[in-house]
mmCIF file of N, CA and C in Angstrom:
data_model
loop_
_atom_site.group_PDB
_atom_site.id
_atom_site.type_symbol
_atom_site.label_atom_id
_atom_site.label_comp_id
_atom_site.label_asym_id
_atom_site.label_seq_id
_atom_site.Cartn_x
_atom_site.Cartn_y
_atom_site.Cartn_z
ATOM 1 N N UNK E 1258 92.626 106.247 86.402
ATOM 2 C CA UNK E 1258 91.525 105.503 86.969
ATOM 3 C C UNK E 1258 90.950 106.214 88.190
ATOM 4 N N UNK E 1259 91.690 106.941 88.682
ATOM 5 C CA UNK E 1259 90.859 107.773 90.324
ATOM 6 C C UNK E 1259 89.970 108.648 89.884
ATOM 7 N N UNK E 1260 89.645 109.453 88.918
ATOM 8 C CA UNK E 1260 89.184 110.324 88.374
ATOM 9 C C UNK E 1260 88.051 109.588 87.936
ATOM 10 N N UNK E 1261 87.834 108.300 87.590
ATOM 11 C CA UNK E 1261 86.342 108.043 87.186
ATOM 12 C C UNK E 1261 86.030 107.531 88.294
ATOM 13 N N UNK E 1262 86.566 107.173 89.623
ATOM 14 C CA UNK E 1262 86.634 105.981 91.093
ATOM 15 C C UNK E 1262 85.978 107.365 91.662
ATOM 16 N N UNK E 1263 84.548 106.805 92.357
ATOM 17 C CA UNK E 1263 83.508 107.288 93.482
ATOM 18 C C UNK E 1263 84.207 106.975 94.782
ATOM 19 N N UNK E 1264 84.773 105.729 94.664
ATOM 20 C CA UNK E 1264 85.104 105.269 95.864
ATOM 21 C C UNK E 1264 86.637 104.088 95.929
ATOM 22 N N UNK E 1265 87.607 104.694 96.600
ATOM 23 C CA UNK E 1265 88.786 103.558 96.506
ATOM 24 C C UNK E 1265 88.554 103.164 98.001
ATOM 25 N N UNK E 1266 88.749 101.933 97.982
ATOM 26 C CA UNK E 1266 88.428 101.571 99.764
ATOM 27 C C UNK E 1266 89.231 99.777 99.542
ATOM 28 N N UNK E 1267 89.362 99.692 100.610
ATOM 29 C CA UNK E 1267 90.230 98.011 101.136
ATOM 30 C C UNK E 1267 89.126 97.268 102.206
ATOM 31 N N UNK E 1268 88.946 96.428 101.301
ATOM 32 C CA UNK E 1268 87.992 95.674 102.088
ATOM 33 C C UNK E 1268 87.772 93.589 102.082
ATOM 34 N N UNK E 1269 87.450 93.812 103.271
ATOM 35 C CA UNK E 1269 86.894 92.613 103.670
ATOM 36 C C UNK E 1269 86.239 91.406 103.074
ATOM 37 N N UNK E 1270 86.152 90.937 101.968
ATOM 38 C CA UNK E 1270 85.502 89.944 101.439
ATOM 39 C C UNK E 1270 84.284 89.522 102.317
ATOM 40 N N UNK E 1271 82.957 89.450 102.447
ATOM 41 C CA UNK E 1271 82.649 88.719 103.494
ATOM 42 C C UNK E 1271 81.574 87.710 102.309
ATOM 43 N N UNK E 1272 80.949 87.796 101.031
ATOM 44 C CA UNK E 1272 80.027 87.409 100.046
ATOM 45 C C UNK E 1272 80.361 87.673 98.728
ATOM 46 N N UNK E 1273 80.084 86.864 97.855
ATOM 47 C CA UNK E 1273 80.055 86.715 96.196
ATOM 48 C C UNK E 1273 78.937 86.499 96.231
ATOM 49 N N UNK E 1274 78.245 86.906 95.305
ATOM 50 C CA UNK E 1274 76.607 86.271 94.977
ATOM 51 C C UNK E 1274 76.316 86.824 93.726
ATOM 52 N N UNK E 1275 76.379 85.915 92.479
ATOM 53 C CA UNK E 1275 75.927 85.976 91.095
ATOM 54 C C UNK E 1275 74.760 86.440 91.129
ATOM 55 N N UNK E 1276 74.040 86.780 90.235
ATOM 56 C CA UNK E 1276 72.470 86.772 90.275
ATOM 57 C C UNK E 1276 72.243 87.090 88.656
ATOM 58 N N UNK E 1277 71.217 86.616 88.426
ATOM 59 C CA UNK E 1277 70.851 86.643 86.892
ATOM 60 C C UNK E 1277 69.934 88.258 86.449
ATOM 61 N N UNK E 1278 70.504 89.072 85.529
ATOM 62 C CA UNK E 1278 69.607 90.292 84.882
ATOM 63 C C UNK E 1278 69.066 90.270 83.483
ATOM 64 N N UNK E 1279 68.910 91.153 82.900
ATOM 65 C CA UNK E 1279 68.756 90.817 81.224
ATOM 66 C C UNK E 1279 67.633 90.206 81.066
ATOM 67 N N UNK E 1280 66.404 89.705 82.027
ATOM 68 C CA UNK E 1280 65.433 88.808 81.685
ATOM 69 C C UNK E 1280 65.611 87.038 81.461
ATOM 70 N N UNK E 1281 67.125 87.214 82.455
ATOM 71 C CA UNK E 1281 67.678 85.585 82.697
ATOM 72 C C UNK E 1281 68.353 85.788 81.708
ATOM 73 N N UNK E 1282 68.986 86.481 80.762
ATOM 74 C CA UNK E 1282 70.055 86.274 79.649
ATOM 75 C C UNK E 1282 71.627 86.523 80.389
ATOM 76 N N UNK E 1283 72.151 87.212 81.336
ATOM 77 C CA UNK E 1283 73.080 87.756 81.439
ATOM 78 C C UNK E 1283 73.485 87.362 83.589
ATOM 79 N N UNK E 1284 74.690 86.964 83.908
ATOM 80 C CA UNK E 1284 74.963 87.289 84.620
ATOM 81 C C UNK E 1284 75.785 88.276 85.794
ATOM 82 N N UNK E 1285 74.823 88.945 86.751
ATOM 83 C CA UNK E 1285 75.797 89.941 87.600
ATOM 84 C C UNK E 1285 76.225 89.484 88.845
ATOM 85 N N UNK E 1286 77.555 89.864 89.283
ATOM 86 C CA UNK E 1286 77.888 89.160 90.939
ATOM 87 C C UNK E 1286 77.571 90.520 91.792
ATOM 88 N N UNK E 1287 77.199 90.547 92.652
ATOM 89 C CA UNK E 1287 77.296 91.207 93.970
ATOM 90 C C UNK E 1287 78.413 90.891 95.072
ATOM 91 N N UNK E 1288 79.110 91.461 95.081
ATOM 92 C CA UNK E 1288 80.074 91.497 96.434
ATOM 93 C C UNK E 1288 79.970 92.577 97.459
ATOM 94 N N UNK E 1289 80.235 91.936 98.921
ATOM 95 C CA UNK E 1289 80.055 92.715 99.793
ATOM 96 C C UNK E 1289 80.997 92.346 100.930
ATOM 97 N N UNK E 1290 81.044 93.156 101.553
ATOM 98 C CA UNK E 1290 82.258 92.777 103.054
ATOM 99 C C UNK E 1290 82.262 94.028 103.950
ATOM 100 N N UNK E 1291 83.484 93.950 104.447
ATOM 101 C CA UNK E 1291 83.680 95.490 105.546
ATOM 102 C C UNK E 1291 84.862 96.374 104.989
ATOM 103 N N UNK E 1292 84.566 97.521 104.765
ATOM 104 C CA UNK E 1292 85.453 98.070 104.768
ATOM 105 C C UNK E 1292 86.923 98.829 105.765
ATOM 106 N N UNK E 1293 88.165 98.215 105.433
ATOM 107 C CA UNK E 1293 89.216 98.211 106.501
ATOM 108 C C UNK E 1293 89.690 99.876 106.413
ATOM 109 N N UNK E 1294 89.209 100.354 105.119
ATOM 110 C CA UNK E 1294 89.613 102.012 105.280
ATOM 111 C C UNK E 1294 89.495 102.552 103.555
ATOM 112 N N UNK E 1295 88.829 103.611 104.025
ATOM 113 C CA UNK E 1295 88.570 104.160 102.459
ATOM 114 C C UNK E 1295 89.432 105.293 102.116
ATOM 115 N N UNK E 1296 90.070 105.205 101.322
ATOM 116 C CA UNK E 1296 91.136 106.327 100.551
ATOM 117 C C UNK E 1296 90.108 107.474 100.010
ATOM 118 N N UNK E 1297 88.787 106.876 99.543
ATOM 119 C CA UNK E 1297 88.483 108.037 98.659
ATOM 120 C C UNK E 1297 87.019 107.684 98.882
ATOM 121 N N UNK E 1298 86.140 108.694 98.633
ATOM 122 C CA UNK E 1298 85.141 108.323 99.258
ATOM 123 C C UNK E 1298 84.243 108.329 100.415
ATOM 124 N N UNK E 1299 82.942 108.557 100.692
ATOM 125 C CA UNK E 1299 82.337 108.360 101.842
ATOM 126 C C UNK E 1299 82.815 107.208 102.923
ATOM 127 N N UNK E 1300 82.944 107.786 103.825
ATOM 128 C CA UNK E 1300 83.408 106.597 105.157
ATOM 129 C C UNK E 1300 82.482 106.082 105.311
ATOM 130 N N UNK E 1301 82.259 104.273 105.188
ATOM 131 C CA UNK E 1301 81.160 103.585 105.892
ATOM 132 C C UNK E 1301 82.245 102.340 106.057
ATOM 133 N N UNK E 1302 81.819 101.476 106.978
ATOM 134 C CA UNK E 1302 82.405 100.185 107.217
ATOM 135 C C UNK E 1302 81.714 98.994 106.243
ATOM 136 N N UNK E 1303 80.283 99.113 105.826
ATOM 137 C CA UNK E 1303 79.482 98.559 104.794
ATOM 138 C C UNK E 1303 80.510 98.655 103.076
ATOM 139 N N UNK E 1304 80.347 97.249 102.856
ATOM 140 C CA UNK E 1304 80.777 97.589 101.433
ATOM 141 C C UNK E 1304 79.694 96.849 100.816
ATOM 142 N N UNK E 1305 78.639 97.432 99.325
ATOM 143 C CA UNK E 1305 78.392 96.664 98.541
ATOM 144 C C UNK E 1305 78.445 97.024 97.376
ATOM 145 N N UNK E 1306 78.806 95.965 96.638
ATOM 146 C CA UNK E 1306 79.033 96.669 94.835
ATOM 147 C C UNK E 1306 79.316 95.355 93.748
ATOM 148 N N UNK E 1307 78.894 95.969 92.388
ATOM 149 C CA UNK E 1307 78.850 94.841 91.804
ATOM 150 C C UNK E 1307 79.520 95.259 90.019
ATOM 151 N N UNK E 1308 79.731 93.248 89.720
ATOM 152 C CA UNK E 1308 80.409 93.819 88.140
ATOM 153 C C UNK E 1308 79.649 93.157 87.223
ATOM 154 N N UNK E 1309 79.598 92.738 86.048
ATOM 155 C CA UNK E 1309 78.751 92.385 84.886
ATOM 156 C C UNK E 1309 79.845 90.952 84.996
ATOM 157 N N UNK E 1310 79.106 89.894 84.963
ATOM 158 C CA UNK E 1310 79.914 88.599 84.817
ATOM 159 C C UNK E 1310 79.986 87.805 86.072
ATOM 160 N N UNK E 1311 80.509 86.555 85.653
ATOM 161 C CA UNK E 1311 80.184 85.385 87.155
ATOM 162 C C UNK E 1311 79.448 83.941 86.593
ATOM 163 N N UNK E 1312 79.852 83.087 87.739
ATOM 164 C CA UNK E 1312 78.993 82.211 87.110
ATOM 165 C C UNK E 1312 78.138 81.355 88.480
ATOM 166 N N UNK E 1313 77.491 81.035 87.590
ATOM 167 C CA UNK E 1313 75.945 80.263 88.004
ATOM 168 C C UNK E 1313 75.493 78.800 87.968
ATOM 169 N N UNK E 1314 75.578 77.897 88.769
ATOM 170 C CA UNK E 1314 74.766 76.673 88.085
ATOM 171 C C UNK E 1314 73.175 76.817 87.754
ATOM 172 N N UNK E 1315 72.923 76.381 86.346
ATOM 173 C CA UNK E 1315 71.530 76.961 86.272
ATOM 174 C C UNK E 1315 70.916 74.945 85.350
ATOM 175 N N UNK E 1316 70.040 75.053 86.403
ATOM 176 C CA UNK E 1316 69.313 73.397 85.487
ATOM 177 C C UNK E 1316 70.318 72.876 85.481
ATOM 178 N N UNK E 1317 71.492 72.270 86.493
ATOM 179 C CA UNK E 1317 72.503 71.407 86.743
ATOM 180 C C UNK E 1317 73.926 71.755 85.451
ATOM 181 N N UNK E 1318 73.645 73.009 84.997
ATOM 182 C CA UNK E 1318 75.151 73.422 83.926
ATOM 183 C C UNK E 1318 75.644 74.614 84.493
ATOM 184 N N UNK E 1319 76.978 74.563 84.611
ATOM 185 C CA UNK E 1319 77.667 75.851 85.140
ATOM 186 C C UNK E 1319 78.027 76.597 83.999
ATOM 187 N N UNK E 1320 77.768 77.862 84.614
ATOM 188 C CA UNK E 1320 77.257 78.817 83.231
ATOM 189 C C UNK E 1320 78.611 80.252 83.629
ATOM 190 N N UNK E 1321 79.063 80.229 82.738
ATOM 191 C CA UNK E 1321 80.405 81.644 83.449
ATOM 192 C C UNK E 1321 80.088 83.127 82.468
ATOM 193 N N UNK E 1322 79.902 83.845 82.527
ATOM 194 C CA UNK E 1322 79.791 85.247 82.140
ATOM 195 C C UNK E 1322 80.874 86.072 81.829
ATOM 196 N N UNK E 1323 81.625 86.019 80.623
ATOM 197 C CA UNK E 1323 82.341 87.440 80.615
ATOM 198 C C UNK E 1323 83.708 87.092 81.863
ATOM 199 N N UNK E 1324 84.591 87.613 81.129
ATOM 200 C CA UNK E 1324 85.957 88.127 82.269
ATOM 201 C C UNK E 1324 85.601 88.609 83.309
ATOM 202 N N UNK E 1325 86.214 88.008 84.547
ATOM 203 C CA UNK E 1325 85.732 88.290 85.564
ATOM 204 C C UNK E 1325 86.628 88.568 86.831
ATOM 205 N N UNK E 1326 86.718 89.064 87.771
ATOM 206 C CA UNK E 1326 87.369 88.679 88.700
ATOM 207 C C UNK E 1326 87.124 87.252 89.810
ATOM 208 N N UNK E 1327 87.595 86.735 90.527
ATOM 209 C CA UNK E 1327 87.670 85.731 91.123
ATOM 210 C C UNK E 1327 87.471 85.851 92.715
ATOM 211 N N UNK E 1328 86.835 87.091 93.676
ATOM 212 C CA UNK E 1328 86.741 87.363 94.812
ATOM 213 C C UNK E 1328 86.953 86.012 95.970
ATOM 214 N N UNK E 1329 87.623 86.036 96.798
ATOM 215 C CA UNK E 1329 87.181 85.157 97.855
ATOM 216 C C UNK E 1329 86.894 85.323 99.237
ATOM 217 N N UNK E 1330 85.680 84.894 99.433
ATOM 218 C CA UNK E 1330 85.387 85.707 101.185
ATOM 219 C C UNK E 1330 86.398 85.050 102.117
ATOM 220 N N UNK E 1331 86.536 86.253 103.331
ATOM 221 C CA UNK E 1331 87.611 86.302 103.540
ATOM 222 C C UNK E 1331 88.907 86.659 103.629
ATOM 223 N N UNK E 1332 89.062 87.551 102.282
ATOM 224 C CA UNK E 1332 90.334 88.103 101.748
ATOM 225 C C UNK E 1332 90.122 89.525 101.628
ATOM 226 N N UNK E 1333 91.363 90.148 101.743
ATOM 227 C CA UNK E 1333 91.397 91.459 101.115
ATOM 228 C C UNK E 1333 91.355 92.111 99.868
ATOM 229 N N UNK E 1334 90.983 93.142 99.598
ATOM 230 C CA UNK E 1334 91.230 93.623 97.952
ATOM 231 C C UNK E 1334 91.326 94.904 98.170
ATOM 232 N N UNK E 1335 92.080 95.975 97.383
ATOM 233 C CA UNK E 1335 91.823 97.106 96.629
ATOM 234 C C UNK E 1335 90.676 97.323 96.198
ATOM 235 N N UNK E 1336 90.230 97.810 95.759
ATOM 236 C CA UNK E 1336 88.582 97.838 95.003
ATOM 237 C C UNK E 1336 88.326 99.678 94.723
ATOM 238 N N UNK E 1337 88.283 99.598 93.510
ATOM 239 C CA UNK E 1337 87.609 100.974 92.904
ATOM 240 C C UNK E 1337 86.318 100.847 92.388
ATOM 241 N N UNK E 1338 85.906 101.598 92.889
ATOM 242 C CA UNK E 1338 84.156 101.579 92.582
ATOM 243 C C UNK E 1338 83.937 102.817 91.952
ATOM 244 N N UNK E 1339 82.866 102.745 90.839
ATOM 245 C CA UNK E 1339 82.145 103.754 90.599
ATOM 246 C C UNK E 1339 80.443 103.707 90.469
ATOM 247 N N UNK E 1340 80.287 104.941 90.874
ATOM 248 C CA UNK E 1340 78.567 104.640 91.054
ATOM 249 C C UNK E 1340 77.472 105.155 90.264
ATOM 250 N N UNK E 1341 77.486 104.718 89.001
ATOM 251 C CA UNK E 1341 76.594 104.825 88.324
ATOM 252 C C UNK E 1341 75.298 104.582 88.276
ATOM 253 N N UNK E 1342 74.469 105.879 88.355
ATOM 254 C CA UNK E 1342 72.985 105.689 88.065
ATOM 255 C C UNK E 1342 72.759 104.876 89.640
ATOM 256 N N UNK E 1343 73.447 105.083 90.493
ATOM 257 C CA UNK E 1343 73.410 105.145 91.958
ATOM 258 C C UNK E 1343 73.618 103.542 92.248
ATOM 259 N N UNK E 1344 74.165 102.577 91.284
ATOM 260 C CA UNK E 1344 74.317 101.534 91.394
ATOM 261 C C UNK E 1344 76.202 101.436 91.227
ATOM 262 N N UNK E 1345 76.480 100.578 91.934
ATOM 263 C CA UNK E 1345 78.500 100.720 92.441
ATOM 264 C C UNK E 1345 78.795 99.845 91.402
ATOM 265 N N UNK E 1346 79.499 100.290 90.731
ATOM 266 C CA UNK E 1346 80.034 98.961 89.973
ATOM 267 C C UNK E 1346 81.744 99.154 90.085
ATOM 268 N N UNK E 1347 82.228 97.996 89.758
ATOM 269 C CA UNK E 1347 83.734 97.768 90.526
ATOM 270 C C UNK E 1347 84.243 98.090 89.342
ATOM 271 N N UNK E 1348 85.172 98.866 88.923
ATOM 272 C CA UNK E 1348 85.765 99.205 88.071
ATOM 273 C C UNK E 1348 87.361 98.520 87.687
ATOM 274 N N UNK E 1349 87.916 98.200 89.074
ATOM 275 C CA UNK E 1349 89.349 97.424 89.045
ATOM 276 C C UNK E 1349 89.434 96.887 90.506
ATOM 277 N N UNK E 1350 90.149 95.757 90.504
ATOM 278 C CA UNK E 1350 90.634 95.691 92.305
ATOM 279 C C UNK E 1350 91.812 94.411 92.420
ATOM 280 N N UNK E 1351 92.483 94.859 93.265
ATOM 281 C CA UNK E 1351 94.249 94.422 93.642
ATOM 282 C C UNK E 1351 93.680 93.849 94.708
ATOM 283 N N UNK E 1352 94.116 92.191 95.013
ATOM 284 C CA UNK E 1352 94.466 91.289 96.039
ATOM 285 C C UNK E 1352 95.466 91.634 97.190
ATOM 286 N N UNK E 1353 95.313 91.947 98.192
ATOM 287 C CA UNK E 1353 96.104 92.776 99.364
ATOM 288 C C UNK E 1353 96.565 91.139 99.982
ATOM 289 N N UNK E 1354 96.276 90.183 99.840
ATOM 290 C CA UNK E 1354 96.686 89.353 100.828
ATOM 291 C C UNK E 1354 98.249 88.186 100.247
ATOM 292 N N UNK E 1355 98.384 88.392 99.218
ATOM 293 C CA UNK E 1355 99.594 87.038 98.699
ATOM 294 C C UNK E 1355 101.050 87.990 98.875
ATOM 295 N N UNK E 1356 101.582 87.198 100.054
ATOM 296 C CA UNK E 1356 102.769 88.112 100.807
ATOM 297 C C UNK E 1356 103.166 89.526 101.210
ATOM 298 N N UNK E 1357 101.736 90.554 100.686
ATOM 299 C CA UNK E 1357 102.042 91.690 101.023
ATOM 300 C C UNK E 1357 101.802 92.430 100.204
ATOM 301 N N UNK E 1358 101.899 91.659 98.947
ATOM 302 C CA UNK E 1358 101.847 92.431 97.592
ATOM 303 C C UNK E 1358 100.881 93.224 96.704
ATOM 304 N N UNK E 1359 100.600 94.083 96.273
ATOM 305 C CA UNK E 1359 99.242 94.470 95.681
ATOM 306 C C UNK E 1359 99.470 93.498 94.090
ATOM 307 N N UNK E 1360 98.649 92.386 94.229
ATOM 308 C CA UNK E 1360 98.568 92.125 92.775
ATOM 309 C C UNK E 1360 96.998 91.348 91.978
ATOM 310 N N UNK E 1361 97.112 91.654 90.965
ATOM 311 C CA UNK E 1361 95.242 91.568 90.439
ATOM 312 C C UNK E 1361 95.085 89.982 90.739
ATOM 313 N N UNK E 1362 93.695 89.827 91.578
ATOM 314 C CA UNK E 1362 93.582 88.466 91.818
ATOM 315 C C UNK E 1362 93.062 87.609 90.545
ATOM 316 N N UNK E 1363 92.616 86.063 90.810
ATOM 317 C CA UNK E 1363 92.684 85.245 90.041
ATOM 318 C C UNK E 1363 91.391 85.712 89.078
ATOM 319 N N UNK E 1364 91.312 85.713 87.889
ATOM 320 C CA UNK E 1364 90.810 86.044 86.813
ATOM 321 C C UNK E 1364 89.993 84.804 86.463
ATOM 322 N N UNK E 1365 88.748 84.666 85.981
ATOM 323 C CA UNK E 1365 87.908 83.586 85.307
ATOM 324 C C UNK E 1365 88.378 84.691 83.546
ATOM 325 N N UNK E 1366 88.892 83.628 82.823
ATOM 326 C CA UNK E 1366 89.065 84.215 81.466
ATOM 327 C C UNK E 1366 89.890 85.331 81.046
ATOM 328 N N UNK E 1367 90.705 85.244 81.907
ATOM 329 C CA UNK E 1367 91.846 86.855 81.732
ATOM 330 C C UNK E 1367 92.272 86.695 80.474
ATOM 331 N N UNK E 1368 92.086 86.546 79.465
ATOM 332 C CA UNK E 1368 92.951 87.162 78.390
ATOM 333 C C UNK E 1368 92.273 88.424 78.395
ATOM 334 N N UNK E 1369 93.669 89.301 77.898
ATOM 335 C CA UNK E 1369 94.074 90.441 77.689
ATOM 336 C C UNK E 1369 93.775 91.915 78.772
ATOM 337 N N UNK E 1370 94.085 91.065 79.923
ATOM 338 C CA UNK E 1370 94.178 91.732 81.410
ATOM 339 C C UNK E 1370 95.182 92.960 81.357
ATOM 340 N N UNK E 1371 94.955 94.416 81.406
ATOM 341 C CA UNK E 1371 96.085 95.253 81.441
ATOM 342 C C UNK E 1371 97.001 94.899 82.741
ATOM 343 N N UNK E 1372 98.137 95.519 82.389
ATOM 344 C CA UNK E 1372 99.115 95.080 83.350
ATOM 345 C C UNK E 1372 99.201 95.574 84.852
ATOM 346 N N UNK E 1373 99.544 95.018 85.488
ATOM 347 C CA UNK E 1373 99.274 95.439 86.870
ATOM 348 C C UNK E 1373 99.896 96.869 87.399
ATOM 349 N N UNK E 1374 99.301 97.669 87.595
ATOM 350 C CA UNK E 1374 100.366 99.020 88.120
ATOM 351 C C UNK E 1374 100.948 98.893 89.477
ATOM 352 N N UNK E 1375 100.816 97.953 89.731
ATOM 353 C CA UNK E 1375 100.968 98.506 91.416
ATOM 354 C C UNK E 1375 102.005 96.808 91.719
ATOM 355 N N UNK E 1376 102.416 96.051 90.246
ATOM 356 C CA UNK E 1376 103.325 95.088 90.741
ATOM 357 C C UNK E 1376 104.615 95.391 91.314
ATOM 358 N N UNK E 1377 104.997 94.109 92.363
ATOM 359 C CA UNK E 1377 106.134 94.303 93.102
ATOM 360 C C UNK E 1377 105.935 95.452 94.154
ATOM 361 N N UNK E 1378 104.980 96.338 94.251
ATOM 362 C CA UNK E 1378 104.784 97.452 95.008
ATOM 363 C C UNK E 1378 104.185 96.362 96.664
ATOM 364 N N UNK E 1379 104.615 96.900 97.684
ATOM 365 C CA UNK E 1379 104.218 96.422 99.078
ATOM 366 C C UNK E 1379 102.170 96.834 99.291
ATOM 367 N N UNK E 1380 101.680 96.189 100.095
ATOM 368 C CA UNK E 1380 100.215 97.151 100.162
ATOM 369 C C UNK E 1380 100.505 98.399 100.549
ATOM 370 N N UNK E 1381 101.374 98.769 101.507
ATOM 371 C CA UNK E 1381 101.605 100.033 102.082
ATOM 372 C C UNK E 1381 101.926 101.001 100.876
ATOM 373 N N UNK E 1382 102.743 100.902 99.641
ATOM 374 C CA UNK E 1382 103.425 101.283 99.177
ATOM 375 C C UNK E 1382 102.478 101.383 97.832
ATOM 376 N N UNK E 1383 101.390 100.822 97.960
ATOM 377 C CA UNK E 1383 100.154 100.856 97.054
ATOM 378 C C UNK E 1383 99.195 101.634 97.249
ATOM 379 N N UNK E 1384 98.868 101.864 98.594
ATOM 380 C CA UNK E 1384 98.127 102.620 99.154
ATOM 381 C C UNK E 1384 98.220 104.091 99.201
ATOM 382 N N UNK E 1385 99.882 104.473 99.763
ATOM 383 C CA UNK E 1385 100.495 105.926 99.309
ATOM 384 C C UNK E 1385 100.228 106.151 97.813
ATOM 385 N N UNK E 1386 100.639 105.600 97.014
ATOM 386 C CA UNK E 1386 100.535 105.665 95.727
ATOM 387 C C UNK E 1386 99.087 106.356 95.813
ATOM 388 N N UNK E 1387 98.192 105.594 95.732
ATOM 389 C CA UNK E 1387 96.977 105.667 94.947
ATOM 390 C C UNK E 1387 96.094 107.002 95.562
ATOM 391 N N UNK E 1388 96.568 107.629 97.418
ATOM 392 C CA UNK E 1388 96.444 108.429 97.700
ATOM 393 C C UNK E 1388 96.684 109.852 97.008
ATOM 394 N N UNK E 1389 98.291 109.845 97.254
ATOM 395 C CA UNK E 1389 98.995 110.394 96.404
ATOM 396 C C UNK E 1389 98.146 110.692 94.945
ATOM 397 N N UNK E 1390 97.886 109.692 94.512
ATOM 398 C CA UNK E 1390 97.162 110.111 92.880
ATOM 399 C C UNK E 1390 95.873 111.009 93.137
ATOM 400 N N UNK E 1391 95.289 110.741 93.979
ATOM 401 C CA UNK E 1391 93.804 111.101 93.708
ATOM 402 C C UNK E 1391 94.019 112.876 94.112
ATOM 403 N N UNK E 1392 94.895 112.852 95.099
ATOM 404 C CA UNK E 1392 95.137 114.243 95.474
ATOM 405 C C UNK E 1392 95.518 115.274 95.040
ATOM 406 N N UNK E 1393 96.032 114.826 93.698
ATOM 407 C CA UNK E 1393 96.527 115.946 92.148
ATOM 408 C C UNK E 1393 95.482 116.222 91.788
ATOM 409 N N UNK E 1394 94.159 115.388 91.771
ATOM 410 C CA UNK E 1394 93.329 115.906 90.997
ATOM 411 C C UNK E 1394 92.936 117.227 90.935
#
């Protein structure tokens, strides 16, 4: 996964924001926050980037898109980005905040979620890791 990742960085939750593409057929979220330190990647403290899926109340029905992740402002994450066609899209990202642990946060529709690499691993001990990886390249 580092090898297709523009950018590995730990960041800040500060916004979720769905927004409708496709000509109103399809929903995308935007997330954004601060970045606490980037492994890989241009240094900025700005984070914004986005994935295909999310949901929406639209004409009083809540509408959900596709497997998704579950962001909450506020919180930490892992986050691999790649930037296609100069637009970031999130490729994977690990919850830094439930006791320490790097593990994939809450899922809208997770079936058939690959398995976590970085379970039971500490954040610290997630972070070397993923350093470590990118630096073979």
């Amino acid at each position: 996964m580092t090898r297709e990742t523009d950018l590995i960085v730990t960041v800040r939750i500060a916004q979720v924001q769905p927004f409708l593409v496709e000509d109103g057929s399809w929903i995308r979220t935007r997330v954004t926050g601060t970045a606490d330190s980037v492994l890989k990647g241009p240094a900025g403290s700005k984070f914004e980037a986005q994935f295909d899926g999310g949901e929406m109340v639209i004409k009083g029905v809540r509408i959900r898109a596709e497997s998704y992740p579950i962001f909450r402002p506020g919180s930490r994450y892992l986050i691999f980005v790649q930037s296609g066609g100069g637009t970031p899209w999130i490729l994977d990202a690990f919850s830094l905040e439930s006791g320490n642990i790097a593990g994939r946060p809450e899922w809208a529709r997770a079936n058939g979620l690959p398995e976590n690499p970085f379970a039971g691993r500490t954040v610290q001990q997630t972070i070397a890791e993923v350093r470590k990886a990118f630096k073979r390249q």
